Short mmCIF file of C-alpha atoms in Angstrom, two decimals:
data_model
loop_
_atom_site.label_atom_id
_atom_site.label_comp_id
_atom_site.label_asym_id
_atom_site.label_seq_id
_atom_site.Cartn_x
_atom_site.Cartn_y
_atom_site.Cartn_z
CA MET L 186 -16.74 21.77 -14.85
CA PRO L 187 -15.33 23.63 -11.83
CA ARG L 188 -17.67 26.31 -10.53
CA ASP L 189 -14.96 28.97 -10.65
CA GLU L 190 -13.54 29.44 -14.14
CA ARG L 191 -11.70 32.73 -13.56
CA HIS L 192 -8.35 30.98 -13.53
CA THR L 193 -8.77 29.92 -17.18
CA ALA L 194 -7.78 33.47 -18.05
CA THR L 195 -4.28 32.83 -16.68
CA ILE L 196 -1.53 30.51 -17.79
CA PRO L 197 -0.39 27.67 -15.51
CA TYR L 198 2.48 28.35 -13.14
CA GLY L 199 4.14 25.17 -14.45
CA THR L 200 3.25 21.76 -15.81
CA LEU L 201 0.93 20.17 -13.27
CA GLY L 202 2.10 17.06 -11.45
CA ILE L 203 0.51 15.40 -8.42
CA VAL L 204 2.55 12.96 -6.35
CA PRO L 205 0.25 10.96 -4.09
CA LEU L 206 2.46 8.91 -1.78
CA LYS L 207 1.32 5.38 -1.01
CA SER L 208 -0.47 6.63 2.10
CA CYS L 209 -2.66 8.88 -0.07
CA SER L 210 -3.06 6.74 -3.19
CA LYS L 211 -6.89 6.45 -3.14
CA MET L 212 -7.36 10.18 -2.68
CA GLY L 213 -4.78 10.82 -5.40
CA GLU L 214 -6.72 8.68 -7.90
CA LYS L 215 -9.95 10.58 -7.23
CA VAL L 216 -8.26 13.99 -7.47
CA ASP L 217 -6.57 12.96 -10.73
CA ASP L 218 -9.89 11.85 -12.23
CA TYR L 219 -11.44 15.24 -11.53
CA LEU L 220 -8.48 17.14 -12.99
CA VAL L 221 -8.44 15.03 -16.16
CA GLN L 222 -12.19 15.48 -16.63
CA TRP L 223 -12.16 19.26 -16.09
CA ARG L 224 -9.17 20.01 -18.26
CA GLU L 225 -10.41 17.79 -21.06
CA GLN L 226 -13.62 19.85 -21.22
CA ARG L 227 -11.92 23.21 -20.82
CA GLU L 228 -11.10 25.40 -23.80
CA HIS L 229 -8.55 28.20 -23.52
CA GLU L 230 -7.85 30.95 -26.05
CA ASN L 231 -4.07 30.54 -25.59
CA GLN L 232 -4.11 26.76 -25.60
CA SER L 233 -1.49 26.59 -28.37
CA ASN L 234 0.87 28.64 -26.19
CA LEU L 235 4.03 26.81 -25.07
CA ALA L 236 3.02 27.46 -21.46
CA PHE L 237 0.11 25.05 -21.98
CA SER L 238 2.34 22.17 -23.00
CA GLY L 239 1.05 19.06 -21.23
CA TYR L 240 -2.06 20.88 -20.01
CA LYS L 241 -4.41 18.11 -21.13
CA ARG L 242 -3.19 14.66 -20.20
CA ASP L 243 -4.61 11.24 -19.44
CA SER L 244 -3.18 11.51 -15.93
CA TYR L 245 -1.35 14.11 -13.86
CA VAL L 246 0.06 11.57 -11.42
CA VAL L 247 3.86 11.48 -11.20
CA SER L 248 5.00 8.00 -10.30
CA ALA L 249 6.95 7.90 -7.03
CA SER L 250 8.01 5.09 -4.72
CA THR L 251 9.57 4.84 -1.28
CA PRO L 252 11.12 1.37 -1.06
CA ARG L 253 12.84 0.10 2.09
CA PHE L 254 15.84 -2.09 2.73
CA GLY L 255 15.69 -5.09 5.04
CA SER L 256 17.09 -2.97 7.86
CA GLY L 257 14.09 -0.64 7.63
CA GLU L 258 16.03 2.19 5.96
CA GLY L 259 14.36 3.75 2.97
CA LYS L 260 14.78 6.01 -0.03
CA GLY L 261 12.57 8.13 -2.26
CA VAL L 262 12.43 7.56 -6.03
CA LEU L 263 10.69 9.62 -8.71
CA ASN L 264 10.08 7.43 -11.73
CA ASP L 265 9.08 10.28 -14.08
CA SER L 266 10.77 13.53 -15.04
CA ILE L 267 9.54 16.51 -13.03
CA ARG L 268 11.76 19.27 -14.48
CA GLY L 269 9.80 22.52 -14.57
CA TYR L 270 6.76 20.95 -12.90
CA ASP L 271 4.41 22.53 -10.40
CA LEU L 272 4.39 19.58 -7.98
CA TYR L 273 1.72 18.77 -5.39
CA ILE L 274 2.90 16.03 -3.04
CA MET L 275 0.08 14.40 -1.07
CA VAL L 276 0.71 12.50 2.18
CA ASP L 277 -1.52 11.03 4.88
CA VAL L 278 0.60 10.74 8.02
CA CYS L 279 -2.21 8.89 9.83
CA ASN L 280 -2.37 5.90 7.47
CA TYR L 281 -1.43 3.03 9.78
CA SER L 282 -2.50 0.33 7.32
CA ILE L 283 0.80 0.36 5.40
CA GLU L 284 3.39 -2.16 6.54
CA TYR L 285 7.10 -2.69 5.94
CA SER L 286 9.64 -5.31 6.95
CA LEU L 287 12.19 -4.52 9.64
CA CYS L 288 14.79 -7.23 10.15
CA GLY L 289 12.23 -9.93 9.48
CA THR L 290 9.40 -8.43 11.53
CA THR L 291 6.40 -6.53 10.18
CA ASN L 292 6.01 -2.90 11.21
CA HIS L 293 3.06 -0.56 10.67
CA MET L 294 4.07 2.86 9.37
CA SER L 295 3.83 5.62 11.96
CA PRO L 296 3.44 9.37 11.33
CA ASP L 297 7.23 9.64 11.70
CA ASP L 298 7.73 7.09 8.90
CA HIS L 299 5.33 8.90 6.58
CA TYR L 300 7.01 12.24 7.26
CA ALA L 301 10.43 10.73 6.52
CA ASP L 302 9.10 9.38 3.20
CA LEU L 303 7.76 12.82 2.32
CA LYS L 304 11.19 14.34 2.83
CA ARG L 305 12.76 11.58 0.73
CA VAL L 306 10.49 12.37 -2.23
CA ILE L 307 11.21 16.11 -1.91
CA ALA L 308 14.93 15.27 -1.86
CA ALA L 309 14.50 13.06 -4.93
CA ALA L 310 13.14 16.06 -6.84
CA GLY L 311 16.62 17.53 -6.38
CA GLY L 312 15.60 21.12 -7.09
CA LYS L 313 14.38 20.27 -10.60
CA ALA L 314 10.70 21.10 -10.02
CA ARG L 315 9.65 24.68 -10.60
CA ARG L 316 7.59 24.72 -7.40
CA ILE L 317 6.92 22.16 -4.68
CA ASN L 318 3.68 22.20 -2.72
CA VAL L 319 2.83 19.77 0.07
CA ILE L 320 -0.75 18.71 0.77
CA MET L 321 -0.79 17.22 4.26
CA PRO L 322 -4.45 16.97 5.35
CA PHE L 323 -3.62 16.00 8.94
CA LEU L 324 -0.76 18.31 9.88
CA TYR L 325 2.10 16.22 11.25
CA GLU L 326 2.59 16.76 15.02
CA SER L 327 -0.14 19.43 14.99
CA ARG L 328 -1.14 18.56 18.55
CA GLN L 329 2.38 19.46 19.68
CA HIS L 330 1.95 23.07 18.61
CA LYS L 331 2.86 24.94 21.79
CA ARG L 332 5.31 24.57 24.62
CA SER L 333 4.38 23.82 28.21
CA GLY L 334 7.58 23.45 30.17
CA ARG L 335 10.61 21.68 28.68
CA GLU L 336 8.99 20.27 25.54
CA SER L 337 9.80 20.04 21.87
CA LEU L 338 7.90 22.15 19.34
CA ASP L 339 7.56 19.42 16.74
CA CYS L 340 5.01 21.04 14.43
CA ALA L 341 6.98 24.27 14.05
CA LEU L 342 10.19 22.30 13.44
CA MET L 343 8.47 20.27 10.74
CA LEU L 344 7.22 23.35 8.92
CA GLN L 345 10.63 25.01 9.04
CA GLU L 346 12.33 21.84 7.84
CA LEU L 347 10.01 21.48 4.82
CA THR L 348 10.38 25.11 3.76
CA ALA L 349 14.16 24.85 4.15
CA MET L 350 14.01 21.93 1.69
CA GLY L 351 12.34 24.16 -0.89
CA VAL L 352 8.62 23.71 -0.24
CA GLU L 353 6.75 26.89 -1.18
CA ASN L 354 3.22 26.11 -0.01
CA ILE L 355 1.81 23.80 2.66
CA ILE L 356 -1.90 23.00 2.51
CA THR L 357 -3.57 21.33 5.44
CA PHE L 358 -7.15 20.92 6.63
CA ASP L 359 -8.56 22.22 9.88
CA ALA L 360 -5.21 22.57 11.64
CA HIS L 361 -5.38 21.98 15.40
CA ASP L 362 -3.95 25.48 15.83
CA PRO L 363 -3.46 27.52 12.60
CA ARG L 364 -1.11 29.86 14.51
CA VAL L 365 1.71 27.41 13.80
CA HIS L 366 1.97 29.40 10.56
CA ASN L 367 3.89 31.94 12.64
CA SER L 368 6.90 29.62 12.42
CA ILE L 369 7.13 30.14 8.62
CA PRO L 370 5.70 33.66 8.06
CA LEU L 371 7.33 34.11 4.63
CA LYS L 372 5.93 30.90 3.09
CA GLY L 373 2.46 29.86 2.00
CA PHE L 374 0.34 28.04 4.56
CA GLU L 375 -3.39 27.31 4.23
CA SER L 376 -5.57 25.64 6.85
CA VAL L 377 -8.68 24.74 4.88
CA SER L 378 -12.06 24.34 6.57
CA CYS L 379 -14.45 21.48 5.76
CA THR L 380 -17.61 23.28 6.92
CA TYR L 381 -19.39 23.23 3.55
CA GLN L 382 -18.72 19.54 3.02
CA PHE L 383 -20.02 18.67 6.51
CA ILE L 384 -23.28 20.51 5.85
CA LYS L 385 -23.58 19.04 2.35
CA TYR L 386 -23.23 15.42 3.49
CA LEU L 387 -25.35 15.92 6.61
CA LEU L 388 -28.18 17.22 4.42
CA LEU L 389 -27.69 14.32 1.99
CA GLY L 390 -27.63 11.75 4.79
CA VAL L 391 -30.54 13.01 6.93
CA ASP L 392 -33.81 14.06 5.30
CA ASP L 393 -35.86 15.50 8.17
CA LEU L 394 -33.74 18.28 9.64
CA HIS L 395 -35.15 21.67 10.67
CA ILE L 396 -32.29 24.12 10.26
CA ASP L 397 -33.28 26.98 12.54
CA SER L 398 -32.49 28.10 16.09
CA GLU L 399 -35.68 26.55 17.48
CA HIS L 400 -34.85 23.02 16.36
CA MET L 401 -31.05 22.82 16.07
CA MET L 402 -27.93 23.87 17.98
CA VAL L 403 -24.17 23.69 17.45
CA ILE L 404 -21.94 22.45 20.27
CA SER L 405 -18.20 22.82 20.80
CA PRO L 406 -16.82 19.94 22.91
CA ASP L 407 -14.11 22.17 24.40
CA GLU L 408 -12.78 25.71 24.44
CA GLY L 409 -10.25 24.93 21.70
CA GLY L 410 -13.00 24.29 19.15
CA MET L 411 -14.95 27.48 19.84
CA GLY L 412 -13.90 29.16 16.61
CA ARG L 413 -15.20 26.30 14.46
CA ALA L 414 -18.49 26.12 16.35
CA VAL L 415 -19.06 29.89 16.23
CA TYR L 416 -18.48 29.93 12.46
CA PHE L 417 -20.71 26.90 11.90
CA ALA L 418 -23.49 28.37 14.02
CA ASN L 419 -23.32 31.84 12.46
CA VAL L 420 -23.44 30.53 8.91
CA LEU L 421 -26.50 28.39 9.66
CA GLY L 422 -28.17 30.96 11.95
CA LEU L 423 -28.15 28.65 14.98
CA ASP L 424 -27.43 29.05 18.69
CA MET L 425 -24.31 27.44 20.10
CA GLY L 426 -23.08 26.01 23.36
CA MET L 427 -19.78 24.83 24.74
CA PHE L 428 -18.40 22.25 27.13
CA TYR L 429 -15.21 22.84 29.02
CA LYS L 430 -13.12 20.04 30.42
CA ARG L 431 -12.43 20.01 34.14
CA ARG L 432 -9.12 18.17 34.48
CA ASP L 433 -7.12 16.64 37.30
CA TYR L 434 -3.79 18.45 37.08
CA THR L 435 -2.24 16.37 39.86
CA LYS L 436 -1.52 13.43 37.55
CA ILE L 437 -0.80 12.53 33.95
CA VAL L 438 -2.35 9.53 32.15
CA ASN L 439 -1.26 8.64 28.59
CA GLY L 440 0.56 11.95 28.26
CA ARG L 441 -2.26 14.22 29.42
CA ASN L 442 -4.17 15.31 32.50
CA PRO L 443 -7.30 13.13 32.84
CA ILE L 444 -10.74 14.73 32.42
CA VAL L 445 -12.79 14.80 35.62
CA ALA L 446 -16.01 16.23 34.18
CA HIS L 447 -17.51 18.10 31.21
CA GLU L 448 -19.23 21.33 32.23
CA PHE L 449 -21.79 22.89 29.86
CA LEU L 450 -22.16 26.56 28.97
CA GLY L 451 -25.11 27.49 26.80
CA THR L 452 -28.88 27.70 26.38
CA ASN L 453 -31.38 24.87 26.79
CA VAL L 454 -30.86 21.94 24.38
CA GLU L 455 -34.05 20.07 25.26
CA GLY L 456 -35.85 18.75 22.19
CA LYS L 457 -33.23 20.07 19.77
CA ASP L 458 -31.00 18.27 17.30
CA VAL L 459 -27.38 19.11 18.10
CA ILE L 460 -24.25 19.06 15.96
CA ILE L 461 -20.98 18.54 17.85
CA ILE L 462 -18.19 20.06 15.74
CA ASP L 463 -14.49 19.34 16.32
CA ASP L 464 -11.24 18.81 14.44
CA MET L 465 -10.71 15.13 15.26
CA ILE L 466 -11.95 11.99 16.97
CA SER L 467 -8.97 10.26 18.54
CA SER L 468 -10.05 7.67 21.11
CA GLY L 469 -13.56 9.13 21.06
CA GLU L 470 -14.06 9.10 24.83
CA SER L 471 -14.48 12.86 25.04
CA MET L 472 -16.96 12.93 22.14
CA ILE L 473 -19.12 10.17 23.65
CA ASP L 474 -19.01 11.88 27.07
CA VAL L 475 -20.22 15.14 25.53
CA ALA L 476 -22.97 13.34 23.59
CA SER L 477 -24.07 11.57 26.79
CA GLU L 478 -24.23 14.87 28.67
CA LEU L 479 -26.35 16.39 25.90
CA LYS L 480 -28.74 13.44 26.00
CA LYS L 481 -29.08 13.86 29.78
CA ARG L 482 -30.08 17.45 29.11
CA GLY L 483 -32.85 16.34 26.77
CA ALA L 484 -31.24 16.72 23.30
CA SER L 485 -33.20 15.00 20.53
CA ARG L 486 -30.59 13.74 18.06
CA VAL L 487 -26.82 14.07 18.27
CA PHE L 488 -24.67 14.39 15.13
CA CYS L 489 -20.87 14.50 15.42
CA ALA L 490 -18.88 16.19 12.63
CA THR L 491 -15.09 16.02 12.80
CA THR L 492 -12.51 16.45 10.07
CA PHE L 493 -10.34 13.51 11.09
CA GLY L 494 -11.74 10.23 12.32
CA LEU L 495 -8.73 8.46 13.83
CA PHE L 496 -10.67 6.05 16.09
CA THR L 497 -7.47 5.02 17.84
CA ASN L 498 -9.27 2.68 20.26
CA GLY L 499 -11.51 1.02 17.68
CA PHE L 500 -15.25 1.28 17.11
CA ASP L 501 -16.80 -0.72 19.97
CA LYS L 502 -17.62 2.33 22.09
CA PHE L 503 -19.28 4.04 19.13
CA ASP L 504 -21.31 0.92 18.30
CA GLU L 505 -22.49 0.86 21.90
CA ALA L 506 -23.29 4.59 21.90
CA TYR L 507 -25.28 4.18 18.67
CA GLU L 508 -27.23 1.21 20.05
CA LYS L 509 -28.08 3.18 23.20
CA GLY L 510 -29.23 6.15 21.14
CA ILE L 511 -26.51 8.46 22.47
CA ILE L 512 -25.13 9.22 18.99
CA ASP L 513 -27.17 9.17 15.78
CA LYS L 514 -24.60 9.91 13.07
CA ILE L 515 -20.86 10.60 12.87
CA LEU L 516 -19.38 12.46 9.92
CA THR L 517 -15.65 12.37 9.20
CA THR L 518 -13.74 13.02 5.99
CA ASN L 519 -11.69 10.74 3.76
CA LEU L 520 -8.65 12.98 4.30
CA VAL L 521 -7.19 10.25 6.52
CA TYR L 522 -7.22 6.48 6.19
CA GLN L 523 -10.62 4.84 6.58
CA PRO L 524 -10.76 1.08 7.23
CA ASP L 525 -13.52 -0.86 5.46
CA GLU L 526 -15.04 -1.65 8.85
CA LEU L 527 -15.68 2.04 9.47
CA LEU L 528 -17.30 2.58 6.06
CA SER L 529 -19.78 -0.22 6.77
CA LYS L 530 -21.03 1.20 10.09
CA PRO L 531 -24.72 2.27 10.15
CA TRP L 532 -23.85 5.40 12.14
CA TYR L 533 -21.14 6.61 9.77
CA ILE L 534 -21.38 9.21 7.00
CA ASN L 535 -18.30 9.51 4.77
CA VAL L 536 -17.49 13.08 3.72
CA ASP L 537 -15.62 12.96 0.41
CA MET L 538 -13.10 15.80 0.06
CA SER L 539 -11.51 14.76 -3.26
CA LYS L 540 -13.41 17.24 -5.46
CA TYR L 541 -12.57 20.13 -3.14
CA MET L 542 -8.90 19.14 -3.10
CA ALA L 543 -8.88 18.95 -6.91
CA LEU L 544 -10.39 22.45 -7.09
CA LEU L 545 -7.65 23.79 -4.83
CA ILE L 546 -4.89 22.17 -6.89
CA ASP L 547 -6.38 23.29 -10.22
CA THR L 548 -6.76 26.90 -9.05
CA LEU L 549 -3.32 27.10 -7.43
CA ASN L 550 -1.68 25.65 -10.54
CA HIS L 551 -3.06 28.67 -12.41
CA ASP L 552 -1.68 30.91 -9.63
CA SER L 553 -5.20 32.22 -9.05
CA SER L 554 -6.86 33.28 -5.81
CA ILE L 555 -8.47 30.56 -3.71
CA SER L 556 -10.31 33.02 -1.48
CA ASP L 557 -13.73 32.00 -2.83
CA LEU L 558 -12.94 28.35 -2.22
CA LEU L 559 -11.88 29.06 1.36
CA ASN L 560 -15.02 31.10 2.09
CA PRO L 561 -18.03 28.86 1.38
CA VAL L 562 -20.79 30.97 2.98
CA ASP L 563 -22.74 31.50 -0.26
CA ARG L 564 -22.53 27.82 -1.19
CA ILE L 565 -23.66 26.75 2.28
CA GLN L 566 -26.67 29.06 2.28
CA LYS L 567 -27.63 27.95 -1.24
CA ARG L 568 -27.41 24.28 -0.21
CA VAL L 569 -29.53 24.88 2.93
CA LYS L 570 -32.12 26.83 0.92
CA GLU L 571 -32.44 23.98 -1.60
CA TYR L 572 -32.79 21.48 1.25
CA ASN L 573 -35.50 23.52 2.96
CA GLU L 574 -37.44 23.93 -0.29
CA ARG L 575 -37.24 20.23 -1.00
CA TYR L 576 -38.28 19.32 2.54
CA ALA L 577 -41.18 21.78 2.49
CA LYS L 578 -42.63 19.93 -0.47
#
């Protein structure tokens, strides 16, 4: 049963329907299983009320498809009625494993393709749903969140476009810059943290940690991740440090100024386990550089925890770093596509977010507050206490 049952005192906002697009099908199945299990066990005093029609079902998944023509053009199709539904459309814009045919050639779907399919499904609803919510774990174009010179503001445009189409709430995870919400101030926007899940799976995956300021430290790989690292460190009662990137602003390589060096700000890391916390691993070069610098400074073990593991340049560099003892474990979530090769790596810990996502959907469907779900301090401290007691024995 869900830990927070307050919402059972309220009636659902509308009949629950989740629409996992093909990019998010595995996550959608897991979320659906949790919802079916919880609602089957749940008893409600007003269960005979008309508002609870369809409350207990074998599945809450609404069948949707996004077929394409031979020219590469597509359309969105909803195969089930959604009139009066409280819809939650799930999309993973980073799922590059899906292919489609374009004039006889095979194309991998890009973030632009996934975003276009999302809009097609919203358009297919045709205003019949009572409320449309979008769950987009990796916020589309979130790295293009501010303007430097004559540039497009893609993330803000995306948010405004979705809300103009009738989307009421947008739920994302660990947004690169949550201030993009300023572009849609009158609509719901939640950037959900994965801090509790990182700590949970780190404690499950490593059985000899000493969680105190003498033995462990939290590191931010750059100034942009300071907020995450400060929160992580404060909740666990640890010290923190930060690297800042010295860049060469005289040239641009692959769309950005190349990093010349990583400079460290913080206390001594010698002999301590360190946790590098960030929002994503893209190519991974920066993460490995930071881990190498920490090892040079005498760090004991290095754990990397990032919400999105994109691994855009493959896994060879991480295999090499693991073999050299530079990195001990890497934790990323299943909020984005994970190839089987990644799941088989000895250095990888998979952080499953499906239960948390199901809790968010279940609570929002009852139009209840999600504040307790977004603030996991008590759960983190309880989990750490249990770990310390078990380890002490």
